[in-house]
Structure formats: C-alpha cells, structure tokens
CSV table of C-alpha atoms in Angstrom, one decimal:
chain,number,residue,atom,x,y,z
A,49,UNK,CA,3.9,10.2,-42.0
A,50,UNK,CA,4.0,6.8,-43.7
A,51,UNK,CA,1.0,6.1,-45.9
A,52,UNK,CA,-1.5,3.7,-44.5
A,53,UNK,CA,-2.8,0.9,-46.8
A,54,UNK,CA,-6.5,0.3,-47.0
A,55,UNK,CA,-6.6,-3.0,-45.1
A,56,UNK,CA,-4.6,-1.4,-42.3
A,57,UNK,CA,-6.8,1.7,-42.3
A,58,UNK,CA,-9.9,-0.5,-41.9
A,59,UNK,CA,-8.3,-2.2,-38.9
A,60,UNK,CA,-6.9,1.0,-37.3
A,61,UNK,CA,-9.6,3.5,-38.3
A,62,UNK,CA,-11.8,2.9,-35.2
A,63,UNK,CA,-8.7,3.0,-32.9
A,64,UNK,CA,-8.5,5.9,-30.6
A,65,UNK,CA,-6.1,5.4,-27.7
A,66,UNK,CA,-5.9,7.1,-24.3
A,67,UNK,CA,-7.2,10.7,-24.3
A,68,UNK,CA,-4.8,13.5,-23.6
A,69,UNK,CA,-6.6,14.1,-20.3
A,70,UNK,CA,-6.0,10.5,-19.3
A,71,UNK,CA,-2.4,10.7,-20.1
A,72,UNK,CA,-2.0,13.9,-18.1
A,73,UNK,CA,-3.6,12.2,-15.2
A,74,UNK,CA,-1.4,9.2,-15.6
A,75,UNK,CA,1.7,11.4,-15.6
A,76,UNK,CA,0.6,12.9,-12.3
A,77,UNK,CA,0.5,9.4,-10.7
A,78,UNK,CA,4.3,9.0,-11.1
A,79,UNK,CA,6.4,9.3,-8.1
A,80,UNK,CA,9.8,10.4,-9.4
A,81,UNK,CA,13.0,9.0,-7.9
A,82,UNK,CA,16.7,9.2,-8.5
A,83,UNK,CA,18.1,6.7,-11.1
A,84,UNK,CA,19.3,3.3,-9.9
A,85,UNK,CA,22.7,2.1,-11.0
A,86,UNK,CA,22.1,-1.6,-11.2
A,87,UNK,CA,20.0,-2.8,-14.2
A,88,UNK,CA,21.6,-5.8,-15.7
A,89,UNK,CA,19.8,-5.9,-19.0
A,90,UNK,CA,19.2,-2.2,-19.6
A,91,UNK,CA,21.6,0.1,-21.4
A,92,UNK,CA,20.0,3.1,-19.7
A,93,UNK,CA,17.0,4.1,-17.6
A,94,UNK,CA,13.5,4.3,-19.1
A,95,UNK,CA,12.0,7.3,-17.3
A,96,UNK,CA,8.5,8.1,-16.4
A,97,UNK,CA,8.4,11.0,-18.9
A,98,UNK,CA,9.6,8.7,-21.7
A,99,UNK,CA,6.8,6.2,-20.8
A,100,UNK,CA,4.2,8.9,-21.0
A,101,UNK,CA,5.7,10.2,-24.2
A,102,UNK,CA,5.5,6.7,-25.8
A,103,UNK,CA,1.8,6.4,-24.7
A,104,UNK,CA,1.1,9.8,-26.2
A,105,UNK,CA,2.7,8.9,-29.5
A,106,UNK,CA,0.7,5.7,-29.6
A,107,UNK,CA,-2.5,7.6,-28.9
A,108,UNK,CA,-1.8,10.2,-31.6
A,109,UNK,CA,-0.8,7.5,-34.1
A,110,UNK,CA,-4.0,5.7,-33.6
A,111,UNK,CA,-6.0,8.8,-34.2
A,112,UNK,CA,-4.0,9.7,-37.3
A,113,UNK,CA,-3.9,6.1,-38.6
A,114,UNK,CA,-0.1,6.1,-38.5
A,115,UNK,CA,0.6,2.4,-38.1
A,116,UNK,CA,4.4,2.8,-38.4
A,117,UNK,CA,4.7,5.4,-35.6
A,118,UNK,CA,2.3,3.3,-33.4
A,119,UNK,CA,4.4,0.2,-33.8
A,120,UNK,CA,7.7,2.0,-33.1
A,121,UNK,CA,6.4,3.5,-29.9
A,122,UNK,CA,4.7,0.2,-28.9
A,123,UNK,CA,7.9,-1.7,-29.4
A,124,UNK,CA,9.8,0.8,-27.4
A,125,UNK,CA,7.3,0.7,-24.6
A,126,UNK,CA,7.3,-3.1,-24.4
A,127,UNK,CA,11.1,-3.4,-24.7
A,128,UNK,CA,11.8,-0.8,-22.0
A,129,UNK,CA,9.2,-1.8,-19.3
A,130,UNK,CA,11.9,-3.8,-17.4
A,131,UNK,CA,14.0,-0.6,-17.5
A,132,UNK,CA,11.5,1.7,-15.6
A,133,UNK,CA,13.5,3.3,-12.9
A,134,UNK,CA,10.6,5.1,-11.5
A,135,UNK,CA,8.1,3.8,-8.9
A,136,UNK,CA,4.8,3.7,-10.9
A,137,UNK,CA,1.2,3.6,-9.7
A,138,UNK,CA,-0.8,0.5,-10.7
A,139,UNK,CA,-3.2,2.6,-12.8
A,140,UNK,CA,-0.3,3.8,-15.0
A,141,UNK,CA,0.9,0.2,-15.4
A,142,UNK,CA,-2.6,-0.8,-16.4
A,143,UNK,CA,-2.6,1.9,-19.1
A,144,UNK,CA,0.8,0.8,-20.4
A,145,UNK,CA,-0.2,-2.9,-20.4
A,146,UNK,CA,-3.4,-2.1,-22.3
A,147,UNK,CA,-1.5,-0.2,-25.0
A,148,UNK,CA,1.2,-3.0,-25.3
A,149,UNK,CA,-1.7,-5.4,-25.7
A,150,UNK,CA,-3.2,-3.3,-28.5
A,151,UNK,CA,0.3,-3.1,-30.1
A,152,UNK,CA,0.7,-6.9,-30.0
A,153,UNK,CA,-2.8,-7.4,-31.4
A,154,UNK,CA,-2.1,-5.2,-34.4
A,155,UNK,CA,1.3,-6.9,-34.8
A,156,UNK,CA,-0.6,-10.2,-35.2
A,157,UNK,CA,0.3,-11.8,-31.9
A,158,UNK,CA,-3.2,-12.2,-30.4
A,159,UNK,CA,-2.0,-14.7,-27.8
A,160,UNK,CA,0.5,-12.3,-26.4
A,161,UNK,CA,-2.0,-9.4,-26.6
A,162,UNK,CA,-4.4,-11.5,-24.5
A,163,UNK,CA,-1.7,-11.9,-21.8
A,164,UNK,CA,-1.2,-8.1,-21.5
A,165,UNK,CA,-4.9,-7.4,-21.5
A,166,UNK,CA,-5.2,-10.0,-18.7
A,167,UNK,CA,-2.8,-8.2,-16.4
A,168,UNK,CA,-4.2,-4.8,-17.3
A,169,UNK,CA,-7.6,-6.0,-16.2
A,170,UNK,CA,-6.2,-7.4,-13.0
A,171,UNK,CA,-4.9,-4.0,-12.1
A,172,UNK,CA,-8.0,-2.1,-13.2
A,173,UNK,CA,-10.9,-4.5,-13.7
A,174,UNK,CA,-13.5,-1.7,-14.0
A,175,UNK,CA,-11.9,-0.1,-17.1
A,176,UNK,CA,-13.9,0.0,-20.3
A,177,UNK,CA,-12.8,1.2,-23.7
A,178,UNK,CA,-14.9,4.1,-24.7
A,179,UNK,CA,-16.9,3.8,-27.9
A,180,UNK,CA,-14.9,6.7,-29.3
A,181,UNK,CA,-11.8,4.6,-28.7
A,182,UNK,CA,-13.1,1.3,-30.0
A,183,UNK,CA,-16.5,0.5,-31.5
A,184,UNK,CA,-18.5,-2.1,-29.7
A,185,UNK,CA,-17.8,-4.7,-32.4
A,186,UNK,CA,-14.1,-3.9,-32.8
A,187,UNK,CA,-11.8,-7.1,-32.5
A,188,UNK,CA,-9.5,-5.4,-30.0
A,189,UNK,CA,-12.4,-4.5,-27.7
A,190,UNK,CA,-13.7,-8.1,-28.0
A,191,UNK,CA,-10.3,-9.5,-27.3
A,192,UNK,CA,-9.9,-7.3,-24.3
A,193,UNK,CA,-13.3,-8.2,-22.8
A,194,UNK,CA,-12.7,-11.9,-23.4
A,195,UNK,CA,-10.0,-11.8,-20.8
A,196,UNK,CA,-12.0,-10.2,-18.0
A,197,UNK,CA,-13.0,-13.5,-16.3
A,198,UNK,CA,-9.5,-14.9,-16.6
A,199,UNK,CA,-8.0,-11.7,-15.2
A,200,UNK,CA,-10.0,-12.2,-11.9
A,201,UNK,CA,-8.2,-15.5,-11.1
A,202,UNK,CA,-6.7,-15.9,-7.6
A,203,UNK,CA,-3.0,-15.4,-7.0
A,204,UNK,CA,-0.9,-18.6,-6.8
A,205,UNK,CA,1.5,-18.8,-3.9
A,206,UNK,CA,5.0,-20.4,-4.0
A,207,UNK,CA,4.6,-23.3,-1.6
A,208,UNK,CA,7.1,-23.4,1.3
A,209,UNK,CA,8.5,-19.9,0.5
A,210,UNK,CA,8.4,-16.5,2.2
A,211,UNK,CA,9.7,-13.2,0.9
A,212,UNK,CA,13.3,-12.3,1.6
A,213,UNK,CA,13.3,-8.5,1.0
A,214,UNK,CA,16.7,-6.8,0.5
A,215,UNK,CA,17.9,-4.6,3.3
A,216,UNK,CA,16.3,-1.2,3.2
A,217,UNK,CA,14.0,-2.0,0.3
A,218,UNK,CA,10.5,-3.3,-0.6
A,219,UNK,CA,9.2,-5.4,-3.4
A,220,UNK,CA,6.4,-4.0,-5.7
A,221,UNK,CA,4.5,-6.1,-8.3
A,222,UNK,CA,2.9,-4.0,-11.1
A,223,UNK,CA,3.1,-1.0,-8.8
A,224,UNK,CA,1.5,-2.8,-5.8
A,225,UNK,CA,3.4,-3.7,-2.6
A,226,UNK,CA,4.2,-7.4,-2.6
A,227,UNK,CA,3.6,-8.9,0.9
A,228,UNK,CA,3.6,-12.6,0.0
A,229,UNK,CA,5.4,-14.8,-2.6
A,230,UNK,CA,2.3,-15.1,-4.8
A,231,UNK,CA,1.1,-13.8,-8.2
A,232,UNK,CA,-1.5,-14.6,-10.8
A,233,UNK,CA,-0.4,-17.0,-13.6
A,234,UNK,CA,-0.7,-16.9,-17.4
A,235,UNK,CA,0.4,-13.3,-17.6
A,236,UNK,CA,3.5,-11.1,-17.3
A,237,UNK,CA,4.3,-9.0,-14.2
A,238,UNK,CA,6.8,-6.2,-13.5
A,239,UNK,CA,8.6,-6.7,-10.3
A,240,UNK,CA,10.4,-3.6,-8.9
A,241,UNK,CA,12.8,-3.5,-5.9
A,242,UNK,CA,12.3,0.0,-4.4
A,243,UNK,CA,14.6,1.4,-1.7
A,244,UNK,CA,13.5,3.4,1.3
A,245,UNK,CA,14.9,6.4,-0.4
A,246,UNK,CA,12.4,5.8,-3.3
A,247,UNK,CA,15.1,4.7,-5.8
A,248,UNK,CA,14.4,1.7,-8.0
A,249,UNK,CA,17.3,-0.7,-7.4
A,250,UNK,CA,16.2,-3.5,-9.9
A,251,UNK,CA,13.4,-4.4,-12.2
A,252,UNK,CA,12.3,-7.8,-13.5
A,253,UNK,CA,9.7,-8.8,-16.1
A,254,UNK,CA,8.6,-12.1,-14.8
A,255,UNK,CA,6.2,-14.8,-15.9
A,256,UNK,CA,3.3,-15.6,-13.5
A,257,UNK,CA,4.7,-16.1,-10.0
A,258,UNK,CA,8.3,-16.7,-11.1
A,259,UNK,CA,9.7,-14.4,-8.4
A,260,UNK,CA,13.6,-14.5,-8.5
A,261,UNK,CA,15.1,-16.8,-6.0
A,262,UNK,CA,17.2,-14.1,-4.3
A,263,UNK,CA,14.0,-12.6,-3.0
A,264,UNK,CA,12.7,-15.8,-1.6
A,265,UNK,CA,13.6,-18.0,1.4
A,266,UNK,CA,12.3,-21.3,2.7
A,267,UNK,CA,9.8,-21.2,5.6
A,268,UNK,CA,12.0,-23.7,7.4
A,269,UNK,CA,15.0,-21.3,7.4
A,270,UNK,CA,12.8,-18.5,8.7
A,271,UNK,CA,11.4,-20.7,11.4
A,272,UNK,CA,14.9,-22.0,12.3
A,273,UNK,CA,16.1,-18.4,12.8
A,274,UNK,CA,13.3,-17.8,15.3
A,275,UNK,CA,13.8,-21.1,17.1
A,276,UNK,CA,17.5,-20.3,17.5
A,277,UNK,CA,16.5,-17.1,19.3
A,278,UNK,CA,14.2,-18.9,21.6
A,279,UNK,CA,11.2,-16.8,20.6
A,280,UNK,CA,7.8,-17.8,19.1
A,281,UNK,CA,7.6,-17.2,15.4
A,282,UNK,CA,5.5,-14.3,14.2
A,283,UNK,CA,4.2,-15.1,10.7
A,284,UNK,CA,3.5,-11.5,9.9
A,285,UNK,CA,6.9,-10.1,10.9
A,286,UNK,CA,9.9,-10.3,8.5
A,287,UNK,CA,12.9,-12.1,10.0
A,288,UNK,CA,16.0,-10.0,10.6
A,289,UNK,CA,18.8,-11.8,8.8
A,290,UNK,CA,21.7,-9.5,9.8
A,291,UNK,CA,21.8,-7.9,13.3
A,292,UNK,CA,24.3,-5.4,12.1
A,293,UNK,CA,22.1,-4.1,9.3
A,294,UNK,CA,20.5,-0.8,10.3
A,295,UNK,CA,17.6,-1.4,7.8
A,296,UNK,CA,16.7,-4.8,9.1
A,297,UNK,CA,13.5,-5.4,10.9
A,298,UNK,CA,13.6,-5.4,14.7
A,299,UNK,CA,10.6,-6.4,16.8
A,300,UNK,CA,10.5,-4.3,20.0
A,301,UNK,CA,8.7,-5.7,23.0
A,302,UNK,CA,6.9,-3.4,25.5
A,303,UNK,CA,7.9,-4.0,29.1
A,304,UNK,CA,5.0,-3.4,31.5
A,305,UNK,CA,6.1,-2.2,35.0
A,306,UNK,CA,5.0,-4.3,37.9
A,307,UNK,CA,3.6,-1.4,39.8
A,308,UNK,CA,1.4,-0.2,36.9
A,309,UNK,CA,-1.6,-2.4,37.5
A,310,UNK,CA,-1.8,-2.0,41.3
A,311,UNK,CA,-1.6,1.8,40.9
A,312,UNK,CA,-4.3,1.8,38.4
A,313,UNK,CA,-6.6,-0.3,40.6
A,314,UNK,CA,-5.8,1.8,43.7
A,315,UNK,CA,-6.4,5.1,41.8
A,316,UNK,CA,-9.8,3.8,40.7
A,317,UNK,CA,-10.7,2.6,44.2
A,318,UNK,CA,-9.8,6.0,45.7
A,319,UNK,CA,-11.8,7.9,43.2
A,320,UNK,CA,-14.8,5.6,43.9
A,321,UNK,CA,-14.3,6.2,47.6
A,322,UNK,CA,-14.6,9.9,47.1
A,323,UNK,CA,-18.1,9.3,45.6
A,324,UNK,CA,-19.1,7.4,48.8
A,325,UNK,CA,-17.9,10.3,51.0
A,326,UNK,CA,-19.8,12.8,48.8
A,327,UNK,CA,-22.9,10.6,49.1
A,328,UNK,CA,-22.7,10.8,52.9
A,329,UNK,CA,-22.9,14.6,52.7
A,330,UNK,CA,-26.4,14.3,51.4
A,331,UNK,CA,-27.5,12.7,54.7
A,332,UNK,CA,-25.9,15.4,56.8
A,333,UNK,CA,-27.4,18.1,54.6
A,334,UNK,CA,-30.8,16.5,55.2
A,335,UNK,CA,-30.2,16.7,59.0
A,336,UNK,CA,-29.1,20.3,58.5
A,337,UNK,CA,-32.4,21.1,56.8
A,338,UNK,CA,-34.4,19.4,59.5
A,339,UNK,CA,-32.5,21.0,62.5
A,340,UNK,CA,-34.6,23.1,64.8
A,341,UNK,CA,-31.9,24.6,67.0
A,342,UNK,CA,-29.0,26.8,66.3
A,343,UNK,CA,-26.5,24.3,67.8
A,344,UNK,CA,-27.8,21.5,65.4
A,345,UNK,CA,-27.7,23.9,62.4
A,346,UNK,CA,-24.0,24.8,63.1
A,347,UNK,CA,-23.1,21.1,63.7
A,348,UNK,CA,-24.6,19.6,60.6
A,349,UNK,CA,-23.4,22.6,58.4
A,350,UNK,CA,-19.8,22.0,59.5
A,351,UNK,CA,-20.1,18.3,59.0
A,352,UNK,CA,-21.6,18.6,55.5
A,353,UNK,CA,-19.0,21.1,54.4
A,354,UNK,CA,-16.2,18.8,55.8
A,355,UNK,CA,-17.6,15.8,53.9
A,356,UNK,CA,-17.8,17.8,50.6
A,357,UNK,CA,-14.2,19.0,50.9
A,358,UNK,CA,-13.0,15.6,51.9
A,359,UNK,CA,-14.8,14.0,48.9
A,360,UNK,CA,-13.1,16.6,46.5
A,361,UNK,CA,-9.7,16.0,48.0
A,362,UNK,CA,-10.1,12.2,47.9
A,363,UNK,CA,-11.1,12.3,44.3
A,364,UNK,CA,-8.1,14.5,43.4
A,365,UNK,CA,-5.8,11.9,45.1
A,366,UNK,CA,-7.4,9.1,43.2
A,367,UNK,CA,-7.0,10.9,39.9
A,368,UNK,CA,-3.3,11.6,40.8
A,369,UNK,CA,-2.6,7.9,41.5
A,370,UNK,CA,-4.4,6.9,38.3
A,371,UNK,CA,-2.3,9.4,36.2
A,372,UNK,CA,0.9,8.1,37.9
A,373,UNK,CA,-0.1,4.6,36.8
A,374,UNK,CA,-0.6,5.7,33.2
A,375,UNK,CA,2.7,7.5,32.8
A,376,UNK,CA,4.9,5.0,34.6
A,377,UNK,CA,7.2,3.0,32.3
A,378,UNK,CA,9.9,0.4,32.7
A,379,UNK,CA,12.4,3.1,33.8
A,380,UNK,CA,10.1,4.5,36.5
A,381,UNK,CA,8.3,7.9,36.5
A,382,UNK,CA,9.3,10.7,34.1
A,383,UNK,CA,8.0,13.8,32.6
A,384,UNK,CA,7.9,14.0,28.8
A,385,UNK,CA,7.5,17.0,26.6
A,386,UNK,CA,8.6,18.6,23.3
A,387,UNK,CA,9.4,22.2,22.6
C-alpha cells in the first residue's frame, strides 16, 4: 500500500465508507441482465459486480487510509457509470453517487462533490452518515448535509415535450421509471434505456433535464397523430407511432353488448318478484294456522306450498338471467374455462 502523508491522514482518518453489510445488501438489489451491444462511448460493459467491487475497494481504502487505492476505484466508478449495462435499483445508485461525491471532495473538487451529493440525497433523502463513518464535524459530512435542502427541489419539465420511448423499451432515470420528460436541475443523472427483456440498450450521463432528443417528441405531433385517427387524445397513454411494431402501445376499447343492460335489469326485477311471491305465502300460512275445518286446512296448505315453490323457481330464473347478462360479450354468449 502506498504510504499516506500526515495531512492526508488527518483528512482521511475519520473516513469509513459503506459497511460490508451495506454493500452486500446493495449487491442483492441488482437485477442482472444480458449485456447490451450498443454503447457508443464505452469500450466494454461495466457490470454490477464491478460496481460493487469498486465500492468495496473504496470502503476498505478509507478504513486503511489508502488514498491512492481510494482514488483509483473512485475514478473508475465515476468514469464507468455511463457504461452500466445492468438495471440498478435507486438505492444502489444513491450509494454510488455518495461515494463519487466523497471521491471528488477528497480530489479537491468540492463543487462537483456537491452535485453528486445532491442527486444521492434526491434518491435517498433519509440517509445519514454514521458517526463511525464520518465524525459530526467532518467536512465531508458537512458538505453532504449542506445539499439536503437543494436536493429536495422539484423536477423541471421540458415544456412542449412528451416522452418518445423506443419500441419495446422503457426509460429509467437513476434507477426509477421515467414517466414524464422532467428531472431536477443542477445535478447529474444516469438515464438508462431498458428493453422488455431486461437488457440495457443504452446509457447516458445527462446534466439536469437534458434528456436526449431521440427520446422526446413535441406535444403537437402527438396530438396530431390522435386527431388524424379521429379519436380523443389520452394524455396518459403513449402514442403508437408504428402500427406494424409488435411492441408499440395499443389502446383496446371494450364493446358493451346492447342486450347486457336490459338483461341485468330484467334479472334483478325477476329476483325481486320472487320476494313478493314468497311474501304472499306468509298470508296463506296465517290462514292455514287459523283454519277450523279440514277443507280449509288442506286448501291453505296447498296454496302456501305452491307459493313457496313458485318463489324459489322465480328467484332461480332471475339469477339465471342476471348471470347471462354478466357473461355476455360482444360476440354473444360463451362458456370460458382453463384446464
């Protein structure tokens, strides 16, 4: 290990980075995917295991006061963030951003360190450095805490723009799904294009809300596509740009059969009618109880039994009509099942 000079030792001595348990938990948050083939500025992929390895080296270097190893791992981590070919959870990005911020601070670039601290706090605002990592009065802890308020600023949208996601892919900003063309300013962000097969197609390290133009489209063009189809625009639904694209979004409208509502009303009415018939049986039962001759007893007994049976049959018919109304679709009646 390279010797550490006394001034550096005074600066780095209180530093203790992520604990081993934290790194192990961070590693578990990775969702591994097959490598992508299209990274314009990367000679090769930067895997999740390599990212965790660099974080581990930085942690050990801080504990051992090995500034040279810490800076080598920090430079490698910062350089290769745009080459991450693995979908990464926001908590892992937050850990990496904090470590890059600490690396920049020790390298003397406090302004750049503040930017990385800012985005780390945005992803995990509740995180606090432990006193075993940084003393309360340590300058890195103070620099980190100084960015807490700035990190909570609102996202700034790109006016007049909507997202134009590639076919069969989604956009993720710092590990979180990007649903609108908006991001917080004054800090870096990592934009990943992740396919439905969980492969990372492309990665961009952007500044603020500078989302690449190929992933944007004008609101006017999106509205024009809807007007051309003669349908009302749905602001929450992506526009299908290519009808031949099997991954493009299609909005399926449900067709309600004309007979559905009348059948549901009729079924309910018949079921209610059965209740009225059953109610009438109470009157005939009272007459049966009050009968004083054998002829009256037999008459009211038969009438009561008939009304009870009729009420049950009527109720069954009403339920049958109601069920038919529920299962009917635009193609008529049909039985559905799965074996």
